[in-house]
Amino acid sequence: MKQIYRFERGEPPFLRESALREELERRRLRRQTALLVLAGMLSLLCLLLTGAVLYPVYPALTLACLLYFCAAVTGACVLAVVFVQKRRELTCCSH
């Protein structure tokens, strides 16, 4: 394994158990968020495919599925932009 610190040159970085636990929690939260986003995208894909399959039988229901899909994607994009802006504000001010 490649060493990222040169221990002979100076003191190694001080690690606390609480800092390691915080990093572990941050990674777990990022993984959960990614899985939640993936689940949302898959459910919207299922909705879109359901609308496509129902088109020959119920065109009005297909239109409703498409409208809901467009509204959900638009809302998700707006939320993503808002959260990215909030994160930038938090990281900017925390340093």
PDB file of N, CA and C in Angstrom:
ATOM      1  N   MET A   1       0.843  -1.166   0.000  1.00  0.00           N
ATOM      2  CA  MET A   1       0.000   0.000   0.000  1.00  0.00           C
ATOM      3  C   MET A   1       0.897   1.241   0.000  1.00  0.00           C
ATOM      4  N   LYS A   2       0.521   2.210  -0.787  1.00  0.00           N
ATOM      5  CA  LYS A   2       1.292   3.437  -0.895  1.00  0.00           C
ATOM      6  C   LYS A   2       1.041   4.328   0.322  1.00  0.00           C
ATOM      7  N   GLN A   3       2.130   4.787   0.916  1.00  0.00           N
ATOM      8  CA  GLN A   3       2.012   5.676   2.068  1.00  0.00           C
ATOM      9  C   GLN A   3       1.771   7.105   1.586  1.00  0.00           C
ATOM     10  N   ILE A   4       0.838   7.780   2.204  1.00  0.00           N
ATOM     11  CA  ILE A   4       0.552   9.153   1.810  1.00  0.00           C
ATOM     12  C   ILE A   4       1.200  10.168   2.746  1.00  0.00           C
ATOM     13  N   TYR A   5       1.723   9.704   3.867  1.00  0.00           N
ATOM     14  CA  TYR A   5       2.398  10.595   4.806  1.00  0.00           C
ATOM     15  C   TYR A   5       3.848  10.175   4.918  1.00  0.00           C
ATOM     16  N   ARG A   6       4.718  11.145   5.076  1.00  0.00           N
ATOM     17  CA  ARG A   6       6.134  10.864   5.327  1.00  0.00           C
ATOM     18  C   ARG A   6       6.361  10.999   6.831  1.00  0.00           C
ATOM     19  N   PHE A   7       6.393   9.867   7.487  1.00  0.00           N
ATOM     20  CA  PHE A   7       6.470   9.875   8.942  1.00  0.00           C
ATOM     21  C   PHE A   7       7.853  10.248   9.447  1.00  0.00           C
ATOM     22  N   GLU A   8       8.870  10.069   8.603  1.00  0.00           N
ATOM     23  CA  GLU A   8      10.219  10.403   9.037  1.00  0.00           C
ATOM     24  C   GLU A   8      10.436  11.910   9.056  1.00  0.00           C
ATOM     25  N   ARG A   9       9.679  12.630   8.219  1.00  0.00           N
ATOM     26  CA  ARG A   9       9.893  14.057   8.049  1.00  0.00           C
ATOM     27  C   ARG A   9       9.308  14.896   9.186  1.00  0.00           C
ATOM     28  N   GLY A  10       8.271  14.449   9.779  1.00  0.00           N
ATOM     29  CA  GLY A  10       7.649  15.235  10.829  1.00  0.00           C
ATOM     30  C   GLY A  10       6.645  14.396  11.592  1.00  0.00           C
ATOM     31  N   GLU A  11       5.871  15.078  12.391  1.00  0.00           N
ATOM     32  CA  GLU A  11       4.856  14.402  13.179  1.00  0.00           C
ATOM     33  C   GLU A  11       3.701  13.956  12.280  1.00  0.00           C
ATOM     34  N   PRO A  12       3.186  12.761  12.494  1.00  0.00           N
ATOM     35  CA  PRO A  12       2.017  12.328  11.717  1.00  0.00           C
ATOM     36  C   PRO A  12       0.785  13.123  12.143  1.00  0.00           C
ATOM     37  N   PRO A  13      -0.222  13.176  11.295  1.00  0.00           N
ATOM     38  CA  PRO A  13      -1.420  13.924  11.671  1.00  0.00           C
ATOM     39  C   PRO A  13      -2.117  13.272  12.865  1.00  0.00           C
ATOM     40  N   PHE A  14      -2.679  14.121  13.699  1.00  0.00           N
ATOM     41  CA  PHE A  14      -3.366  13.643  14.885  1.00  0.00           C
ATOM     42  C   PHE A  14      -4.779  13.214  14.504  1.00  0.00           C
ATOM     43  N   LEU A  15      -5.123  11.977  14.790  1.00  0.00           N
ATOM     44  CA  LEU A  15      -6.457  11.463  14.494  1.00  0.00           C
ATOM     45  C   LEU A  15      -7.175  11.152  15.801  1.00  0.00           C
ATOM     46  N   ARG A  16      -8.396  11.615  15.879  1.00  0.00           N
ATOM     47  CA  ARG A  16      -9.227  11.325  17.036  1.00  0.00           C
ATOM     48  C   ARG A  16     -10.300  10.332  16.620  1.00  0.00           C
ATOM     49  N   GLU A  17     -10.771   9.577  17.564  1.00  0.00           N
ATOM     50  CA  GLU A  17     -11.823   8.605  17.280  1.00  0.00           C
ATOM     51  C   GLU A  17     -13.092   9.312  16.812  1.00  0.00           C
ATOM     52  N   SER A  18     -13.385  10.460  17.391  1.00  0.00           N
ATOM     53  CA  SER A  18     -14.596  11.182  16.993  1.00  0.00           C
ATOM     54  C   SER A  18     -14.504  11.655  15.542  1.00  0.00           C
ATOM     55  N   ALA A  19     -13.312  12.076  15.114  1.00  0.00           N
ATOM     56  CA  ALA A  19     -13.138  12.505  13.720  1.00  0.00           C
ATOM     57  C   ALA A  19     -13.317  11.330  12.770  1.00  0.00           C
ATOM     58  N   LEU A  20     -12.793  10.177  13.153  1.00  0.00           N
ATOM     59  CA  LEU A  20     -12.959   8.989  12.315  1.00  0.00           C
ATOM     60  C   LEU A  20     -14.423   8.556  12.247  1.00  0.00           C
ATOM     61  N   ARG A  21     -15.107   8.656  13.371  1.00  0.00           N
ATOM     62  CA  ARG A  21     -16.541   8.306  13.382  1.00  0.00           C
ATOM     63  C   ARG A  21     -17.358   9.290  12.531  1.00  0.00           C
ATOM     64  N   GLU A  22     -17.014  10.562  12.581  1.00  0.00           N
ATOM     65  CA  GLU A  22     -17.710  11.554  11.757  1.00  0.00           C
ATOM     66  C   GLU A  22     -17.503  11.284  10.273  1.00  0.00           C
ATOM     67  N   GLU A  23     -16.302  10.921   9.903  1.00  0.00           N
ATOM     68  CA  GLU A  23     -16.008  10.589   8.502  1.00  0.00           C
ATOM     69  C   GLU A  23     -16.778   9.348   8.064  1.00  0.00           C
ATOM     70  N   LEU A  24     -16.848   8.361   8.932  1.00  0.00           N
ATOM     71  CA  LEU A  24     -17.614   7.154   8.630  1.00  0.00           C
ATOM     72  C   LEU A  24     -19.102   7.473   8.467  1.00  0.00           C
ATOM     73  N   GLU A  25     -19.625   8.326   9.328  1.00  0.00           N
ATOM     74  CA  GLU A  25     -21.031   8.730   9.241  1.00  0.00           C
ATOM     75  C   GLU A  25     -21.292   9.524   7.966  1.00  0.00           C
ATOM     76  N   ARG A  26     -20.357  10.405   7.602  1.00  0.00           N
ATOM     77  CA  ARG A  26     -20.508  11.188   6.379  1.00  0.00           C
ATOM     78  C   ARG A  26     -20.527  10.283   5.154  1.00  0.00           C
ATOM     79  N   ARG A  27     -19.664   9.296   5.126  1.00  0.00           N
ATOM     80  CA  ARG A  27     -19.648   8.354   4.002  1.00  0.00           C
ATOM     81  C   ARG A  27     -20.927   7.529   3.938  1.00  0.00           C
ATOM     82  N   ARG A  28     -21.422   7.110   5.095  1.00  0.00           N
ATOM     83  CA  ARG A  28     -22.663   6.326   5.136  1.00  0.00           C
ATOM     84  C   ARG A  28     -23.838   7.159   4.640  1.00  0.00           C
ATOM     85  N   LEU A  29     -23.879   8.421   5.032  1.00  0.00           N
ATOM     86  CA  LEU A  29     -24.949   9.306   4.603  1.00  0.00           C
ATOM     87  C   LEU A  29     -24.895   9.556   3.101  1.00  0.00           C
ATOM     88  N   ARG A  30     -23.695   9.724   2.552  1.00  0.00           N
ATOM     89  CA  ARG A  30     -23.558   9.918   1.102  1.00  0.00           C
ATOM     90  C   ARG A  30     -24.023   8.674   0.343  1.00  0.00           C
ATOM     91  N   ARG A  31     -23.694   7.493   0.854  1.00  0.00           N
ATOM     92  CA  ARG A  31     -24.116   6.252   0.219  1.00  0.00           C
ATOM     93  C   ARG A  31     -25.646   6.125   0.258  1.00  0.00           C
ATOM     94  N   GLN A  32     -26.243   6.441   1.390  1.00  0.00           N
ATOM     95  CA  GLN A  32     -27.699   6.384   1.508  1.00  0.00           C
ATOM     96  C   GLN A  32     -28.363   7.381   0.566  1.00  0.00           C
ATOM     97  N   THR A  33     -27.803   8.562   0.451  1.00  0.00           N
ATOM     98  CA  THR A  33     -28.366   9.572  -0.447  1.00  0.00           C
ATOM     99  C   THR A  33     -28.287   9.117  -1.889  1.00  0.00           C
ATOM    100  N   ALA A  34     -27.161   8.527  -2.269  1.00  0.00           N
ATOM    101  CA  ALA A  34     -27.021   8.033  -3.641  1.00  0.00           C
ATOM    102  C   ALA A  34     -28.028   6.928  -3.926  1.00  0.00           C
ATOM    103  N   LEU A  35     -28.247   6.034  -2.974  1.00  0.00           N
ATOM    104  CA  LEU A  35     -29.234   4.964  -3.169  1.00  0.00           C
ATOM    105  C   LEU A  35     -30.649   5.519  -3.244  1.00  0.00           C
ATOM    106  N   LEU A  36     -30.936   6.545  -2.470  1.00  0.00           N
ATOM    107  CA  LEU A  36     -32.255   7.172  -2.520  1.00  0.00           C
ATOM    108  C   LEU A  36     -32.499   7.844  -3.868  1.00  0.00           C
ATOM    109  N   VAL A  37     -31.495   8.522  -4.389  1.00  0.00           N
ATOM    110  CA  VAL A  37     -31.618   9.149  -5.710  1.00  0.00           C
ATOM    111  C   VAL A  37     -31.821   8.090  -6.781  1.00  0.00           C
ATOM    112  N   LEU A  38     -31.072   6.994  -6.699  1.00  0.00           N
ATOM    113  CA  LEU A  38     -31.209   5.913  -7.667  1.00  0.00           C
ATOM    114  C   LEU A  38     -32.608   5.306  -7.605  1.00  0.00           C
ATOM    115  N   ALA A  39     -33.138   5.122  -6.403  1.00  0.00           N
ATOM    116  CA  ALA A  39     -34.488   4.574  -6.259  1.00  0.00           C
ATOM    117  C   ALA A  39     -35.527   5.516  -6.867  1.00  0.00           C
ATOM    118  N   GLY A  40     -35.366   6.804  -6.661  1.00  0.00           N
ATOM    119  CA  GLY A  40     -36.292   7.770  -7.248  1.00  0.00           C
ATOM    120  C   GLY A  40     -36.240   7.761  -8.760  1.00  0.00           C
ATOM    121  N   MET A  41     -35.029   7.666  -9.311  1.00  0.00           N
ATOM    122  CA  MET A  41     -34.900   7.627 -10.769  1.00  0.00           C
ATOM    123  C   MET A  41     -35.514   6.361 -11.347  1.00  0.00           C
ATOM    124  N   LEU A  42     -35.322   5.235 -10.663  1.00  0.00           N
ATOM    125  CA  LEU A  42     -35.903   3.988 -11.150  1.00  0.00           C
ATOM    126  C   LEU A  42     -37.429   4.006 -11.083  1.00  0.00           C
ATOM    127  N   SER A  43     -37.983   4.609 -10.046  1.00  0.00           N
ATOM    128  CA  SER A  43     -39.441   4.680  -9.958  1.00  0.00           C
ATOM    129  C   SER A  43     -40.012   5.585 -11.054  1.00  0.00           C
ATOM    130  N   LEU A  44     -39.314   6.672 -11.375  1.00  0.00           N
ATOM    131  CA  LEU A  44     -39.774   7.526 -12.472  1.00  0.00           C
ATOM    132  C   LEU A  44     -39.642   6.824 -13.815  1.00  0.00           C
ATOM    133  N   LEU A  45     -38.600   6.023 -13.975  1.00  0.00           N
ATOM    134  CA  LEU A  45     -38.456   5.245 -15.208  1.00  0.00           C
ATOM    135  C   LEU A  45     -39.594   4.232 -15.343  1.00  0.00           C
ATOM    136  N   CYS A  46     -39.957   3.598 -14.231  1.00  0.00           N
ATOM    137  CA  CYS A  46     -41.091   2.663 -14.258  1.00  0.00           C
ATOM    138  C   CYS A  46     -42.386   3.385 -14.620  1.00  0.00           C
ATOM    139  N   LEU A  47     -42.583   4.573 -14.101  1.00  0.00           N
ATOM    140  CA  LEU A  47     -43.768   5.359 -14.429  1.00  0.00           C
ATOM    141  C   LEU A  47     -43.794   5.698 -15.914  1.00  0.00           C
ATOM    142  N   LEU A  48     -42.660   6.082 -16.450  1.00  0.00           N
ATOM    143  CA  LEU A  48     -42.574   6.415 -17.867  1.00  0.00           C
ATOM    144  C   LEU A  48     -42.842   5.192 -18.738  1.00  0.00           C
ATOM    145  N   LEU A  49     -42.286   4.060 -18.366  1.00  0.00           N
ATOM    146  CA  LEU A  49     -42.526   2.830 -19.126  1.00  0.00           C
ATOM    147  C   LEU A  49     -43.979   2.378 -19.024  1.00  0.00           C
ATOM    148  N   THR A  50     -44.587   2.550 -17.866  1.00  0.00           N
ATOM    149  CA  THR A  50     -46.000   2.214 -17.698  1.00  0.00           C
ATOM    150  C   THR A  50     -46.857   3.080 -18.611  1.00  0.00           C
ATOM    151  N   GLY A  51     -46.552   4.354 -18.679  1.00  0.00           N
ATOM    152  CA  GLY A  51     -47.280   5.243 -19.581  1.00  0.00           C
ATOM    153  C   GLY A  51     -47.121   4.835 -21.032  1.00  0.00           C
ATOM    154  N   ALA A  52     -45.915   4.405 -21.413  1.00  0.00           N
ATOM    155  CA  ALA A  52     -45.683   3.979 -22.800  1.00  0.00           C
ATOM    156  C   ALA A  52     -46.451   2.702 -23.121  1.00  0.00           C
ATOM    157  N   VAL A  53     -46.514   1.781 -22.176  1.00  0.00           N
ATOM    158  CA  VAL A  53     -47.233   0.531 -22.401  1.00  0.00           C
ATOM    159  C   VAL A  53     -48.744   0.778 -22.464  1.00  0.00           C
ATOM    160  N   LEU A  54     -49.240   1.711 -21.684  1.00  0.00           N
ATOM    161  CA  LEU A  54     -50.678   1.981 -21.641  1.00  0.00           C
ATOM    162  C   LEU A  54     -51.175   2.853 -22.789  1.00  0.00           C
ATOM    163  N   TYR A  55     -50.283   3.387 -23.595  1.00  0.00           N
ATOM    164  CA  TYR A  55     -50.696   4.309 -24.655  1.00  0.00           C
ATOM    165  C   TYR A  55     -51.758   3.732 -25.600  1.00  0.00           C
ATOM    166  N   PRO A  56     -51.633   2.489 -26.071  1.00  0.00           N
ATOM    167  CA  PRO A  56     -52.679   1.983 -26.981  1.00  0.00           C
ATOM    168  C   PRO A  56     -54.042   1.832 -26.313  1.00  0.00           C
ATOM    169  N   VAL A  57     -54.059   1.573 -25.026  1.00  0.00           N
ATOM    170  CA  VAL A  57     -55.320   1.315 -24.327  1.00  0.00           C
ATOM    171  C   VAL A  57     -55.918   2.596 -23.748  1.00  0.00           C
ATOM    172  N   TYR A  58     -55.115   3.377 -23.025  1.00  0.00           N
ATOM    173  CA  TYR A  58     -55.580   4.585 -22.342  1.00  0.00           C
ATOM    174  C   TYR A  58     -54.662   5.764 -22.663  1.00  0.00           C
ATOM    175  N   PRO A  59     -54.875   6.449 -23.758  1.00  0.00           N
ATOM    176  CA  PRO A  59     -54.001   7.590 -24.081  1.00  0.00           C
ATOM    177  C   PRO A  59     -54.067   8.715 -23.050  1.00  0.00           C
ATOM    178  N   ALA A  60     -55.217   8.898 -22.432  1.00  0.00           N
ATOM    179  CA  ALA A  60     -55.344   9.952 -21.420  1.00  0.00           C
ATOM    180  C   ALA A  60     -54.481   9.634 -20.192  1.00  0.00           C
ATOM    181  N   LEU A  61     -54.429   8.357 -19.825  1.00  0.00           N
ATOM    182  CA  LEU A  61     -53.609   7.957 -18.695  1.00  0.00           C
ATOM    183  C   LEU A  61     -52.118   8.124 -19.022  1.00  0.00           C
ATOM    184  N   THR A  62     -51.764   7.881 -20.285  1.00  0.00           N
ATOM    185  CA  THR A  62     -50.386   8.110 -20.721  1.00  0.00           C
ATOM    186  C   THR A  62     -50.031   9.589 -20.603  1.00  0.00           C
ATOM    187  N   LEU A  63     -50.942  10.450 -20.984  1.00  0.00           N
ATOM    188  CA  LEU A  63     -50.712  11.885 -20.857  1.00  0.00           C
ATOM    189  C   LEU A  63     -50.537  12.283 -19.397  1.00  0.00           C
ATOM    190  N   ALA A  64     -51.351  11.713 -18.519  1.00  0.00           N
ATOM    191  CA  ALA A  64     -51.225  12.004 -17.088  1.00  0.00           C
ATOM    192  C   ALA A  64     -49.869  11.528 -16.552  1.00  0.00           C
ATOM    193  N   CYS A  65     -49.427  10.346 -16.995  1.00  0.00           N
ATOM    194  CA  CYS A  65     -48.123   9.835 -16.564  1.00  0.00           C
ATOM    195  C   CYS A  65     -46.998  10.748 -17.045  1.00  0.00           C
ATOM    196  N   LEU A  66     -47.092  11.211 -18.277  1.00  0.00           N
ATOM    197  CA  LEU A  66     -46.068  12.105 -18.806  1.00  0.00           C
ATOM    198  C   LEU A  66     -46.039  13.446 -18.078  1.00  0.00           C
ATOM    199  N   LEU A  67     -47.209  13.978 -17.783  1.00  0.00           N
ATOM    200  CA  LEU A  67     -47.263  15.243 -17.040  1.00  0.00           C
ATOM    201  C   LEU A  67     -46.679  15.091 -15.638  1.00  0.00           C
ATOM    202  N   TYR A  68     -47.018  13.989 -14.982  1.00  0.00           N
ATOM    203  CA  TYR A  68     -46.472  13.743 -13.652  1.00  0.00           C
ATOM    204  C   TYR A  68     -44.951  13.560 -13.718  1.00  0.00           C
ATOM    205  N   PHE A  69     -44.488  12.836 -14.736  1.00  0.00           N
ATOM    206  CA  PHE A  69     -43.056  12.626 -14.919  1.00  0.00           C
ATOM    207  C   PHE A  69     -42.330  13.960 -15.100  1.00  0.00           C
ATOM    208  N   CYS A  70     -42.875  14.819 -15.957  1.00  0.00           N
ATOM    209  CA  CYS A  70     -42.248  16.131 -16.193  1.00  0.00           C
ATOM    210  C   CYS A  70     -42.231  16.975 -14.916  1.00  0.00           C
ATOM    211  N   ALA A  71     -43.333  16.969 -14.183  1.00  0.00           N
ATOM    212  CA  ALA A  71     -43.386  17.736 -12.938  1.00  0.00           C
ATOM    213  C   ALA A  71     -42.395  17.192 -11.908  1.00  0.00           C
ATOM    214  N   ALA A  72     -42.283  15.880 -11.799  1.00  0.00           N
ATOM    215  CA  ALA A  72     -41.379  15.272 -10.825  1.00  0.00           C
ATOM    216  C   ALA A  72     -39.918  15.554 -11.175  1.00  0.00           C
ATOM    217  N   VAL A  73     -39.569  15.471 -12.448  1.00  0.00           N
ATOM    218  CA  VAL A  73     -38.191  15.738 -12.857  1.00  0.00           C
ATOM    219  C   VAL A  73     -37.854  17.217 -12.643  1.00  0.00           C
ATOM    220  N   THR A  74     -38.795  18.091 -12.964  1.00  0.00           N
ATOM    221  CA  THR A  74     -38.565  19.519 -12.749  1.00  0.00           C
ATOM    222  C   THR A  74     -38.376  19.823 -11.263  1.00  0.00           C
ATOM    223  N   GLY A  75     -39.215  19.248 -10.431  1.00  0.00           N
ATOM    224  CA  GLY A  75     -39.088  19.451  -8.987  1.00  0.00           C
ATOM    225  C   GLY A  75     -37.785  18.906  -8.444  1.00  0.00           C
ATOM    226  N   ALA A  76     -37.351  17.759  -8.932  1.00  0.00           N
ATOM    227  CA  ALA A  76     -36.089  17.170  -8.482  1.00  0.00           C
ATOM    228  C   ALA A  76     -34.909  18.050  -8.885  1.00  0.00           C
ATOM    229  N   CYS A  77     -34.972  18.607 -10.089  1.00  0.00           N
ATOM    230  CA  CYS A  77     -33.889  19.493 -10.540  1.00  0.00           C
ATOM    231  C   CYS A  77     -33.836  20.766  -9.699  1.00  0.00           C
ATOM    232  N   VAL A  78     -34.985  21.323  -9.390  1.00  0.00           N
ATOM    233  CA  VAL A  78     -35.021  22.526  -8.555  1.00  0.00           C
ATOM    234  C   VAL A  78     -34.453  22.229  -7.169  1.00  0.00           C
ATOM    235  N   LEU A  79     -34.852  21.102  -6.587  1.00  0.00           N
ATOM    236  CA  LEU A  79     -34.318  20.737  -5.271  1.00  0.00           C
ATOM    237  C   LEU A  79     -32.813  20.513  -5.319  1.00  0.00           C
ATOM    238  N   ALA A  80     -32.327  19.899  -6.376  1.00  0.00           N
ATOM    239  CA  ALA A  80     -30.886  19.672  -6.502  1.00  0.00           C
ATOM    240  C   ALA A  80     -30.135  20.994  -6.561  1.00  0.00           C
ATOM    241  N   VAL A  81     -30.649  21.941  -7.320  1.00  0.00           N
ATOM    242  CA  VAL A  81     -29.990  23.249  -7.419  1.00  0.00           C
ATOM    243  C   VAL A  81     -29.997  23.960  -6.061  1.00  0.00           C
ATOM    244  N   VAL A  82     -31.116  23.903  -5.358  1.00  0.00           N
ATOM    245  CA  VAL A  82     -31.218  24.558  -4.048  1.00  0.00           C
ATOM    246  C   VAL A  82     -30.231  23.938  -3.064  1.00  0.00           C
ATOM    247  N   PHE A  83     -30.154  22.613  -3.024  1.00  0.00           N
ATOM    248  CA  PHE A  83     -29.248  21.962  -2.086  1.00  0.00           C
ATOM    249  C   PHE A  83     -27.789  22.203  -2.439  1.00  0.00           C
ATOM    250  N   VAL A  84     -27.461  22.268  -3.716  1.00  0.00           N
ATOM    251  CA  VAL A  84     -26.080  22.563  -4.110  1.00  0.00           C
ATOM    252  C   VAL A  84     -25.718  23.985  -3.674  1.00  0.00           C
ATOM    253  N   GLN A  85     -26.634  24.928  -3.854  1.00  0.00           N
ATOM    254  CA  GLN A  85     -26.373  26.305  -3.423  1.00  0.00           C
ATOM    255  C   GLN A  85     -26.206  26.383  -1.906  1.00  0.00           C
ATOM    256  N   LYS A  86     -27.050  25.700  -1.170  1.00  0.00           N
ATOM    257  CA  LYS A  86     -26.942  25.708   0.290  1.00  0.00           C
ATOM    258  C   LYS A  86     -25.631  25.080   0.739  1.00  0.00           C
ATOM    259  N   ARG A  87     -25.218  24.010   0.058  1.00  0.00           N
ATOM    260  CA  ARG A  87     -23.962  23.365   0.426  1.00  0.00           C
ATOM    261  C   ARG A  87     -22.788  24.294   0.172  1.00  0.00           C
ATOM    262  N   ARG A  88     -22.833  25.019  -0.944  1.00  0.00           N
ATOM    263  CA  ARG A  88     -21.757  25.974  -1.222  1.00  0.00           C
ATOM    264  C   ARG A  88     -21.701  27.059  -0.157  1.00  0.00           C
ATOM    265  N   GLU A  89     -22.852  27.531   0.271  1.00  0.00           N
ATOM    266  CA  GLU A  89     -22.878  28.556   1.315  1.00  0.00           C
ATOM    267  C   GLU A  89     -22.312  28.011   2.621  1.00  0.00           C
ATOM    268  N   LEU A  90     -22.647  26.776   2.960  1.00  0.00           N
ATOM    269  CA  LEU A  90     -22.168  26.190   4.198  1.00  0.00           C
ATOM    270  C   LEU A  90     -20.668  25.931   4.163  1.00  0.00           C
ATOM    271  N   THR A  91     -20.171  25.408   3.038  1.00  0.00           N
ATOM    272  CA  THR A  91     -18.734  25.127   2.957  1.00  0.00           C
ATOM    273  C   THR A  91     -17.936  26.422   2.839  1.00  0.00           C
ATOM    274  N   CYS A  92     -18.504  27.426   2.217  1.00  0.00           N
ATOM    275  CA  CYS A  92     -17.814  28.718   2.087  1.00  0.00           C
ATOM    276  C   CYS A  92     -17.650  29.370   3.456  1.00  0.00           C
ATOM    277  N   CYS A  93     -18.670  29.326   4.248  1.00  0.00           N
ATOM    278  CA  CYS A  93     -18.647  30.012   5.535  1.00  0.00           C
ATOM    279  C   CYS A  93     -17.959  29.201   6.636  1.00  0.00           C
ATOM    280  N   SER A  94     -17.803  27.886   6.451  1.00  0.00           N
ATOM    281  CA  SER A  94     -17.236  27.071   7.525  1.00  0.00           C
ATOM    282  C   SER A  94     -15.728  27.172   7.589  1.00  0.00           C
ATOM    283  N   HIS A  95     -15.068  27.635   6.529  1.00  0.00           N
ATOM    284  CA  HIS A  95     -13.603  27.712   6.527  1.00  0.00           C
ATOM    285  C   HIS A  95     -13.118  29.015   7.062  1.00  0.00           C
TER     286      HIS A  95
END
